[in-house]
Short mmCIF file of C-alpha atoms and ligand atoms in Angstrom, two decimals:
data_model
loop_
_atom_site.label_atom_id
_atom_site.label_comp_id
_atom_site.label_asym_id
_atom_site.label_seq_id
_atom_site.Cartn_x
_atom_site.Cartn_y
_atom_site.Cartn_z
CA MET A 11 127.82 229.86 190.49
CA SER A 12 125.58 232.89 191.16
CA ASN A 13 121.52 232.17 191.48
CA ARG A 14 121.51 234.67 188.04
CA ARG A 15 124.05 232.61 186.13
CA LYS A 16 122.54 229.41 187.23
CA PHE A 17 118.79 230.64 185.72
CA ILE A 18 120.48 231.73 182.79
CA LYS A 19 122.28 228.37 182.31
CA LYS A 20 118.98 226.24 182.92
CA ALA A 21 117.15 228.67 180.59
CA ALA A 22 119.53 227.86 178.05
CA LEU A 23 119.38 224.32 178.48
CA GLY A 24 115.67 224.35 178.42
CA THR A 25 114.68 222.98 181.51
CA VAL A 26 111.01 222.47 181.28
CA GLY A 27 108.24 221.21 183.67
CA ALA A 28 108.69 217.36 184.37
CA SER A 29 109.64 217.24 188.07
CA THR A 30 108.04 216.00 191.08
CA ALA A 31 108.64 219.20 192.57
CA PHE A 32 105.46 220.51 190.77
CA SER A 33 101.82 219.13 192.06
CA TYR A 34 98.50 219.17 190.38
CA ALA A 35 95.58 220.84 192.06
CA THR A 36 93.00 219.81 189.81
CA ALA A 37 95.06 217.37 188.07
CA LYS A 38 93.30 214.60 185.25
CA SER A 39 96.57 214.68 183.23
CA LYS A 40 99.73 217.44 183.18
CA SER A 41 98.29 218.87 180.35
CA VAL A 42 95.11 219.78 181.98
CA THR A 43 96.46 221.00 185.47
CA THR A 44 97.11 224.10 187.57
CA LYS A 45 101.05 224.19 188.68
CA LYS A 46 101.79 224.95 192.25
CA ALA A 47 105.18 226.85 193.34
CA GLN A 48 106.44 225.48 196.30
CA LYS A 49 107.96 228.79 197.05
CA LYS A 50 107.46 232.46 196.68
CA PRO A 51 108.61 234.56 194.74
CA LEU A 52 107.18 233.43 191.37
CA VAL A 53 106.91 235.88 187.93
CA ILE A 54 104.94 234.62 184.80
CA SER A 55 104.91 236.12 181.65
CA THR A 56 103.33 235.73 178.18
CA TRP A 57 105.26 233.77 175.17
CA ARG A 58 109.07 233.42 174.71
CA HIS A 59 110.46 236.98 175.11
CA GLY A 60 108.83 236.24 178.80
CA LEU A 61 112.38 234.12 179.74
CA ALA A 62 114.20 237.35 179.34
CA ALA A 63 111.54 239.99 181.40
CA ASN A 64 111.78 237.06 183.86
CA ASP A 65 115.14 236.89 184.16
CA GLU A 66 115.52 240.55 185.21
CA ALA A 67 112.43 240.42 187.18
CA TRP A 68 113.84 237.88 189.16
CA THR A 69 117.80 239.39 189.61
CA GLN A 70 115.51 242.48 190.76
CA LEU A 71 113.45 240.90 193.26
CA LYS A 72 116.05 238.78 194.62
CA LYS A 73 118.49 241.81 195.31
CA GLY A 74 115.30 243.20 197.28
CA THR A 75 113.74 245.70 194.72
CA PRO A 76 110.02 246.04 195.17
CA ALA A 77 107.81 244.08 192.81
CA LEU A 78 106.46 246.91 190.69
CA ASP A 79 109.99 247.94 190.21
CA ALA A 80 111.13 244.55 189.19
CA ILE A 81 108.32 244.24 186.72
CA VAL A 82 109.32 247.59 185.21
CA ALA A 83 112.70 246.29 184.64
CA GLY A 84 111.34 242.95 183.53
CA VAL A 85 108.71 243.76 181.02
CA GLY A 86 111.54 247.06 179.84
CA ILE A 87 113.57 244.09 178.30
CA PRO A 88 111.46 243.37 175.65
CA GLU A 89 110.42 246.76 175.22
CA GLY A 90 113.86 248.38 174.65
CA ASP A 91 114.72 244.75 172.14
CA PRO A 92 113.84 245.87 168.49
CA GLU A 93 113.77 241.90 167.65
CA VAL A 94 110.57 242.13 169.71
CA ARG A 95 108.45 243.53 166.97
CA SER A 96 105.09 243.79 169.32
CA VAL A 97 106.48 245.35 172.43
CA GLY A 98 107.60 249.27 172.67
CA TYR A 99 110.81 249.89 170.24
CA GLY A 100 110.76 247.89 167.29
CA GLY A 101 106.65 247.15 167.36
CA LEU A 102 104.95 247.16 163.97
CA PRO A 103 103.18 250.26 163.60
CA ASP A 104 99.56 250.74 162.81
CA ARG A 105 98.23 251.69 159.30
CA GLU A 106 99.63 254.87 158.80
CA GLY A 107 103.01 253.95 160.00
CA LYS A 108 103.21 255.27 163.39
CA VAL A 109 104.18 252.97 166.84
CA THR A 110 101.64 253.58 169.48
CA LEU A 111 102.13 252.03 173.00
CA ASP A 112 99.64 250.67 175.77
CA ALA A 113 100.70 249.91 178.92
CA CYS A 114 99.59 249.34 182.52
CA ILE A 115 100.60 247.85 186.08
CA MET A 116 98.76 247.61 189.12
CA ASP A 117 99.77 246.52 192.51
CA GLN A 118 98.79 244.61 195.76
CA ASN A 119 97.03 247.67 196.96
CA SER A 120 94.76 247.73 193.94
CA ASP A 121 96.38 251.00 192.77
CA CYS A 122 96.89 251.37 189.44
CA GLY A 123 98.37 253.24 186.25
CA SER A 124 98.25 253.10 182.50
CA VAL A 125 98.88 255.04 179.25
CA SER A 126 97.48 254.19 176.18
CA PHE A 127 97.83 255.58 172.14
CA LEU A 128 101.69 256.71 173.49
CA GLN A 129 103.91 257.56 170.88
CA GLY A 130 107.91 258.36 171.12
CA ILE A 131 108.26 256.82 174.30
CA LYS A 132 110.21 253.51 174.64
CA HIS A 133 108.83 252.20 177.62
CA PRO A 134 105.63 252.42 178.28
CA ILE A 135 105.49 250.95 181.45
CA ALA A 136 107.63 252.94 183.44
CA VAL A 137 105.18 255.90 182.28
CA ALA A 138 102.01 254.12 183.66
CA LYS A 139 104.07 253.52 187.05
CA LYS A 140 104.22 257.36 187.70
CA VAL A 141 100.68 257.73 186.47
CA LEU A 142 100.38 255.30 189.44
CA GLU A 143 102.67 256.67 191.68
CA ASN A 144 102.22 260.46 191.13
CA THR A 145 98.88 261.57 189.14
CA PRO A 146 95.37 261.39 190.98
CA HIS A 147 94.25 259.30 187.87
CA VAL A 148 94.70 255.82 186.53
CA MET A 149 94.34 256.30 182.88
CA LEU A 150 96.09 258.81 180.32
CA THR A 151 96.58 258.42 176.84
CA GLY A 152 97.34 260.00 173.39
CA GLU A 153 99.12 263.65 173.27
CA GLY A 154 98.29 263.86 177.45
CA ALA A 155 100.35 261.01 178.38
CA LEU A 156 103.30 261.91 176.17
CA GLN A 157 103.32 265.59 177.70
CA PHE A 158 103.30 263.32 181.34
CA ALA A 159 105.73 261.32 179.95
CA LEU A 160 108.06 264.27 179.13
CA SER A 161 107.67 266.23 182.43
CA GLU A 162 108.67 262.93 184.63
CA GLY A 163 111.75 263.31 182.63
CA PHE A 164 111.10 260.61 179.64
CA THR A 165 112.81 261.10 176.38
CA GLU A 166 110.86 261.28 173.28
CA GLU A 167 112.62 258.91 170.57
CA ASP A 168 111.65 257.36 167.23
CA LEU A 169 110.62 253.92 167.58
CA LEU A 170 109.89 253.05 163.96
CA THR A 171 112.73 250.43 163.24
CA GLU A 172 113.86 250.07 159.65
CA LYS A 173 112.96 246.56 159.85
CA SER A 174 109.22 247.51 161.18
CA GLU A 175 109.08 250.28 158.80
CA LYS A 176 109.88 247.59 155.55
CA ALA A 177 107.31 245.69 156.64
CA TRP A 178 104.34 248.30 157.44
CA LYS A 179 105.25 249.47 153.51
CA LYS A 180 104.96 245.88 152.35
CA TRP A 181 101.50 245.95 154.02
CA ILE A 182 100.07 248.98 152.91
CA GLU A 183 100.79 247.54 149.40
CA LYS A 184 97.43 245.39 149.50
CA SER A 185 96.46 247.22 153.00
CA LYS A 186 94.68 244.41 154.23
CA TYR A 187 93.40 244.04 157.84
CA LYS A 188 93.73 240.16 158.80
CA PRO A 189 95.98 239.82 161.60
CA VAL A 190 97.74 236.33 161.37
CA ILE A 191 97.53 234.39 164.70
CA ASN A 192 100.30 234.11 166.79
CA ILE A 193 102.85 236.08 164.83
CA GLU A 194 101.44 239.76 164.00
CA ASN A 195 99.07 240.24 167.02
CA HIS A 196 99.71 238.17 170.04
CA ASP A 197 102.67 238.91 171.51
CA THR A 198 102.21 241.47 173.78
CA ILE A 199 103.98 240.63 177.26
CA SER A 200 102.11 240.62 180.14
CA MET A 201 104.22 239.75 183.66
CA LEU A 202 102.34 238.51 186.89
CA VAL A 203 104.69 238.00 190.25
CA LEU A 204 103.52 236.70 193.55
CA ASP A 205 106.56 238.33 195.59
CA GLU A 206 108.50 237.14 198.91
CA ASP A 207 105.55 238.27 201.21
CA GLY A 208 103.34 236.85 199.02
CA ASN A 209 101.60 239.54 197.47
CA LEU A 210 100.40 240.19 194.03
CA SER A 211 101.23 242.97 191.32
CA GLY A 212 101.01 242.88 187.46
CA GLY A 213 102.06 244.72 184.30
CA CYS A 214 101.36 244.62 180.38
CA THR A 215 102.52 246.41 177.86
CA THR A 216 102.60 246.13 174.24
CA SER A 217 102.74 248.08 170.32
CA GLY A 218 98.86 246.36 170.15
CA ALA A 219 97.70 245.12 166.80
CA ALA A 220 99.74 245.57 163.67
CA TRP A 221 98.29 247.55 161.38
CA LYS A 222 95.44 248.74 163.34
CA MET A 223 93.55 251.70 163.03
CA HIS A 224 95.58 254.79 163.95
CA GLY A 225 94.02 255.90 167.41
CA ARG A 226 92.94 252.16 168.59
CA VAL A 227 93.91 251.07 171.63
CA GLY A 228 93.38 247.41 172.83
CA ASP A 229 92.98 245.11 176.01
CA SER A 230 96.49 245.92 177.36
CA PRO A 231 96.35 249.61 179.31
CA ILE A 232 92.58 248.32 180.19
CA ILE A 233 92.72 247.26 183.82
CA GLY A 234 90.20 244.57 183.77
CA ALA A 235 90.62 243.53 180.52
CA GLY A 236 94.71 243.09 179.68
CA LEU A 237 95.19 242.96 182.98
CA PHE A 238 93.59 242.72 186.59
CA LEU A 239 94.49 241.31 189.94
CA ASP A 240 92.68 241.01 193.84
CA ASN A 241 95.49 240.53 196.66
CA GLU A 242 92.88 238.67 198.19
CA VAL A 243 92.76 236.51 195.34
CA GLY A 244 94.87 236.19 192.28
CA ALA A 245 96.26 237.80 189.37
CA ALA A 246 95.22 237.44 185.51
CA ALA A 247 96.82 239.07 182.21
CA ALA A 248 95.56 238.43 178.69
CA THR A 249 97.36 238.82 175.00
CA GLY A 250 95.50 238.26 171.85
CA LEU A 251 92.95 240.28 170.37
CA GLY A 252 92.46 242.92 172.63
CA GLU A 253 88.87 243.80 171.19
CA ALA A 254 87.58 240.42 171.92
CA VAL A 255 89.01 240.50 175.64
CA ILE A 256 87.50 244.23 176.17
CA ARG A 257 84.22 242.91 175.13
CA THR A 258 84.31 240.17 177.91
CA ALA A 259 86.17 242.22 180.19
CA GLY A 260 88.57 238.98 180.37
CA SER A 261 91.31 239.53 183.36
CA ALA A 262 88.61 240.86 185.72
CA MET A 263 86.51 237.78 184.86
CA VAL A 264 89.50 235.17 185.50
CA VAL A 265 90.07 236.53 188.75
CA GLU A 266 86.46 237.01 189.91
CA LEU A 267 86.26 232.93 189.08
CA MET A 268 89.27 232.54 191.01
CA ARG A 269 87.38 234.22 194.03
CA GLN A 270 84.63 231.73 193.96
CA GLY A 271 87.23 228.91 194.17
CA LYS A 272 88.33 227.91 190.68
CA SER A 273 92.09 227.45 190.28
CA PRO A 274 93.86 229.53 187.97
CA PHE A 275 93.72 226.46 185.39
CA GLU A 276 89.85 226.93 185.37
CA ALA A 277 89.22 230.24 185.74
CA CYS A 278 91.15 230.94 182.32
CA LYS A 279 89.48 227.62 180.93
CA GLU A 280 85.96 228.91 181.72
CA ILE A 281 86.74 232.35 180.39
CA VAL A 282 88.45 231.55 177.00
CA GLU A 283 85.54 228.95 176.44
CA ARG A 284 83.25 232.23 177.03
CA ILE A 285 85.09 234.32 174.46
CA TYR A 286 85.11 231.67 172.04
CA ASN A 287 81.74 231.02 172.36
CA LYS A 288 80.84 234.49 172.25
CA HIS A 289 82.41 234.87 168.97
CA LYS A 290 81.04 231.92 167.49
CA ASN A 291 79.32 233.90 164.96
CA HIS A 292 81.47 237.12 164.60
CA LYS A 293 83.52 238.33 161.95
CA ASP A 294 86.56 238.57 164.14
CA MET A 295 86.29 234.54 164.68
CA GLU A 296 88.58 233.85 161.43
CA TYR A 297 91.60 235.00 163.29
CA LEU A 298 90.73 235.10 167.10
CA GLN A 299 93.27 234.07 169.40
CA VAL A 300 92.89 235.01 173.17
CA GLY A 301 95.38 233.79 175.88
CA PHE A 302 95.11 234.15 179.26
CA ILE A 303 97.65 233.40 182.61
CA ALA A 304 97.08 233.45 186.15
CA ILE A 305 98.40 233.05 189.38
CA ASN A 306 96.59 232.48 192.95
CA LYS A 307 97.60 233.11 196.35
CA ASN A 308 99.09 230.05 196.91
CA GLY A 309 101.43 230.37 193.77
CA GLU A 310 99.24 227.81 191.42
CA HIS A 311 99.55 229.02 188.09
CA ALA A 312 98.04 228.36 184.00
CA GLY A 313 98.04 229.37 180.85
CA TYR A 314 95.32 228.93 178.44
CA SER A 315 94.05 230.01 174.80
CA ILE A 316 91.68 229.80 172.12
CA ARG A 317 93.92 228.17 169.59
CA PRO A 318 97.86 226.46 169.86
CA GLY A 319 100.92 227.94 169.73
CA PHE A 320 100.34 230.31 173.10
CA ASN A 321 102.92 229.42 175.86
CA TYR A 322 104.42 231.46 179.14
CA ALA A 323 107.21 231.63 181.00
CA VAL A 324 107.80 230.64 184.57
CA CYS A 325 110.24 231.36 186.91
CA ASP A 326 110.64 230.06 190.60
CA ASP A 327 113.29 229.06 193.18
CA GLU A 328 112.53 225.26 191.99
CA GLU A 329 112.95 225.11 188.27
CA GLY A 330 114.15 228.46 187.31
CA ASN A 331 113.22 230.22 184.14
CA ARG A 332 111.76 228.03 181.56
CA MET A 333 108.60 227.85 179.40
CA GLU A 334 105.57 226.25 179.68
CA PRO A 335 102.83 225.21 177.23
CA ALA A 336 99.40 226.74 177.43
CA THR A 337 96.33 224.48 176.90
CA SER A 338 94.37 225.49 173.83
CA LYS A 339 90.27 224.94 173.45
CA ILE A 340 90.76 224.26 169.69
CA PRO A 341 93.43 221.14 169.65
CA LYS A 342 96.85 221.51 167.80
CA LYS A 343 95.69 219.32 164.42
CA ASN A 344 92.41 221.60 163.81
CA LYS A 345 94.57 225.13 163.98
C1 SD4 B 425 95.97 244.47 171.25
N1 SD4 B 425 96.36 242.58 173.30
O1 SD4 B 425 96.76 245.37 171.32
C2 SD4 B 425 96.76 243.43 172.22
C3 SD4 B 425 97.69 242.72 171.12
C4 SD4 B 425 98.41 241.43 171.65
O2 SD4 B 425 100.81 241.45 171.02
O3 SD4 B 425 98.44 240.65 172.42
N2 SD4 B 425 99.89 242.23 170.90
O4 SD4 B 425 95.04 243.90 171.32
#
């Protein structure tokens, strides 16, 4: 059986965790640990749609495709899937019924590219990579990002599916902005890769918060907020309420704590707790969800969120492609 088919089979059978092949770096119990992959490469992605993204990225990496291209191909799967309502085509629109997309990508040399408030282009992550490669800049936004994409050969198309339009029309009946945790607002795909050579890279792509104001940009295209890595240390990425992640420079802080010697688990936990504490009396607290994933140079990885419900997909040679639960600050029963 080919490696790819083995992975698909394993994923379908739900081959999750629980192997002695993992060691637990800061272990007290399995639920509070950073997990260590035995071999490179390693790919981790936020949420269940991370499984399909990992599968594609993994196939590419195994063919010798460079990590950034593997990321573009991997997260391109949920971007192109109309059933994934929080990323790319089929993503839920803003309050004016416009699908606006944010994405960024970063490589081992700290080179990065980003697009924000981009409309009409199905694969913003691919445009972000072109920004990295073909411009002297890091970020392009709105109309300028669209013009750049078109000049690079991307095609403009309508990204609002019938289903998403219907959902928007229902929403405008009441027009109340109160994101539903883990459903409307928190399914950005972020992918982190430790490649065969031990180098780190990452990408992040989203249609952002559903029913946001027109022009709103979240954390996902902002290097240091939605995604950050330092090839000497580790990589981190966020999902959840972008405003809270931007206020705290979330992903950059997770990487900085790993630089100071914290494990991915400890680093994610500390920043989630900081965000929680900073928002205790904030109007956003009622629906605040933020989750981070992180990996370090040794292939240790972890996920941690404010509220339960967050999980991430992990793919390595030892155990294939499977979901791992993230630990949450607020226990399940208090959800
Ligand atoms: C944002 N962090 O735009 C993103 C939301 C998210 O699926 O995770 N969406 O705030």
